[in-house]
Amino acid sequence: MKKTTYLFVLLFMVAQISLAQDIYKRVTINNIDATVVEILDNHGIDMTCGALFLDDTLQLELSDNELQTLANQGVGY
């Protein structure tokens, strides 16, 4: 009985952990300038790993929380 209970709890925990992962979306910010870079930096959005700067655009992969931060700051994407 104890083994069955432990196995059930373990499987439940694994399922919870696997479903709790964040979903990231690839977005492009056009007309990137120093103000936008400063906003991203001040709000802790990582631009060192996976960020792609092309001409005057920036391509990032952001979570829903980070996208909400961009919207709150008035940064279009």
mmCIF file of C-alpha atoms in Angstrom:
data_model
loop_
_atom_site.group_PDB
_atom_site.id
_atom_site.type_symbol
_atom_site.label_atom_id
_atom_site.label_comp_id
_atom_site.label_asym_id
_atom_site.label_seq_id
_atom_site.Cartn_x
_atom_site.Cartn_y
_atom_site.Cartn_z
ATOM 1 C CA MET A 1 0.000 0.000 0.000
ATOM 2 C CA LYS A 2 2.810 2.444 0.886
ATOM 3 C CA LYS A 3 4.622 1.739 -2.364
ATOM 4 C CA THR A 4 1.486 2.462 -4.370
ATOM 5 C CA THR A 5 0.896 5.725 -2.504
ATOM 6 C CA TYR A 6 4.504 6.841 -2.981
ATOM 7 C CA LEU A 7 4.355 5.955 -6.671
ATOM 8 C CA PHE A 8 1.116 7.912 -7.114
ATOM 9 C CA VAL A 9 2.559 10.977 -5.336
ATOM 10 C CA LEU A 10 5.738 10.794 -7.408
ATOM 11 C CA LEU A 11 3.825 10.556 -10.680
ATOM 12 C CA PHE A 12 1.586 13.447 -9.633
ATOM 13 C CA MET A 13 4.624 15.618 -8.826
ATOM 14 C CA VAL A 14 6.281 14.816 -12.172
ATOM 15 C CA ALA A 15 3.083 15.716 -14.023
ATOM 16 C CA GLN A 16 2.799 19.030 -12.152
ATOM 17 C CA ILE A 17 6.396 19.984 -12.860
ATOM 18 C CA SER A 18 6.161 19.141 -16.545
ATOM 19 C CA LEU A 19 2.962 21.172 -16.992
ATOM 20 C CA ALA A 20 4.280 24.197 -15.115
ATOM 21 C CA GLN A 21 6.819 25.220 -17.757
ATOM 22 C CA ASP A 22 6.618 28.715 -19.249
ATOM 23 C CA ILE A 23 5.717 29.199 -22.889
ATOM 24 C CA TYR A 24 7.976 31.546 -24.825
ATOM 25 C CA LYS A 25 7.061 33.445 -27.980
ATOM 26 C CA ARG A 26 9.387 34.840 -30.609
ATOM 27 C CA VAL A 27 8.731 38.544 -31.133
ATOM 28 C CA THR A 28 10.315 41.258 -33.230
ATOM 29 C CA ILE A 29 10.615 44.830 -32.010
ATOM 30 C CA ASN A 30 10.922 47.270 -34.905
ATOM 31 C CA ASN A 31 12.720 50.636 -34.829
ATOM 32 C CA ILE A 32 14.904 49.663 -31.890
ATOM 33 C CA ASP A 33 16.709 52.575 -30.270
ATOM 34 C CA ALA A 34 18.560 53.350 -27.040
ATOM 35 C CA THR A 35 15.303 54.083 -25.179
ATOM 36 C CA VAL A 36 13.842 50.661 -25.934
ATOM 37 C CA VAL A 37 17.107 48.932 -25.024
ATOM 38 C CA GLU A 38 17.135 50.821 -21.715
ATOM 39 C CA ILE A 39 13.533 49.790 -20.968
ATOM 40 C CA LEU A 40 14.367 46.140 -21.662
ATOM 41 C CA ASP A 41 17.492 46.330 -19.522
ATOM 42 C CA ASN A 42 15.731 48.050 -16.609
ATOM 43 C CA HIS A 43 13.045 45.361 -16.512
ATOM 44 C CA GLY A 44 15.482 42.453 -16.561
ATOM 45 C CA ILE A 45 14.772 41.190 -20.068
ATOM 46 C CA ASP A 46 17.833 39.239 -21.217
ATOM 47 C CA MET A 47 19.295 40.414 -24.520
ATOM 48 C CA THR A 48 22.522 38.399 -24.364
ATOM 49 C CA CYS A 49 21.252 34.911 -25.105
ATOM 50 C CA GLY A 50 19.204 34.348 -28.244
ATOM 51 C CA ALA A 51 18.646 38.016 -29.079
ATOM 52 C CA LEU A 52 19.122 38.817 -32.743
ATOM 53 C CA PHE A 53 19.850 42.402 -33.804
ATOM 54 C CA LEU A 54 19.186 43.021 -37.513
ATOM 55 C CA ASP A 55 19.407 46.579 -38.863
ATOM 56 C CA ASP A 56 16.905 48.474 -36.695
ATOM 57 C CA THR A 57 15.001 45.420 -35.383
ATOM 58 C CA LEU A 58 15.469 43.153 -32.392
ATOM 59 C CA GLN A 59 14.190 39.567 -32.288
ATOM 60 C CA LEU A 60 13.709 37.979 -28.845
ATOM 61 C CA GLU A 61 12.013 34.979 -27.276
ATOM 62 C CA LEU A 62 9.926 36.223 -24.342
ATOM 63 C CA SER A 63 7.557 34.736 -21.780
ATOM 64 C CA ASP A 64 4.016 35.992 -21.275
ATOM 65 C CA ASN A 65 5.152 38.010 -18.240
ATOM 66 C CA GLU A 66 7.887 39.702 -20.255
ATOM 67 C CA LEU A 67 5.427 40.449 -23.065
ATOM 68 C CA GLN A 68 3.089 42.038 -20.520
ATOM 69 C CA THR A 69 6.000 44.175 -19.287
ATOM 70 C CA LEU A 70 6.624 45.374 -22.845
ATOM 71 C CA ALA A 71 2.943 46.243 -23.283
ATOM 72 C CA ASN A 72 2.884 48.117 -19.956
ATOM 73 C CA GLN A 73 5.908 50.169 -21.025
ATOM 74 C CA GLY A 74 4.386 50.998 -24.422
ATOM 75 C CA VAL A 75 6.929 49.038 -26.445
ATOM 76 C CA GLY A 76 5.310 47.664 -29.601
ATOM 77 C CA TYR A 77 6.272 44.294 -31.011
#
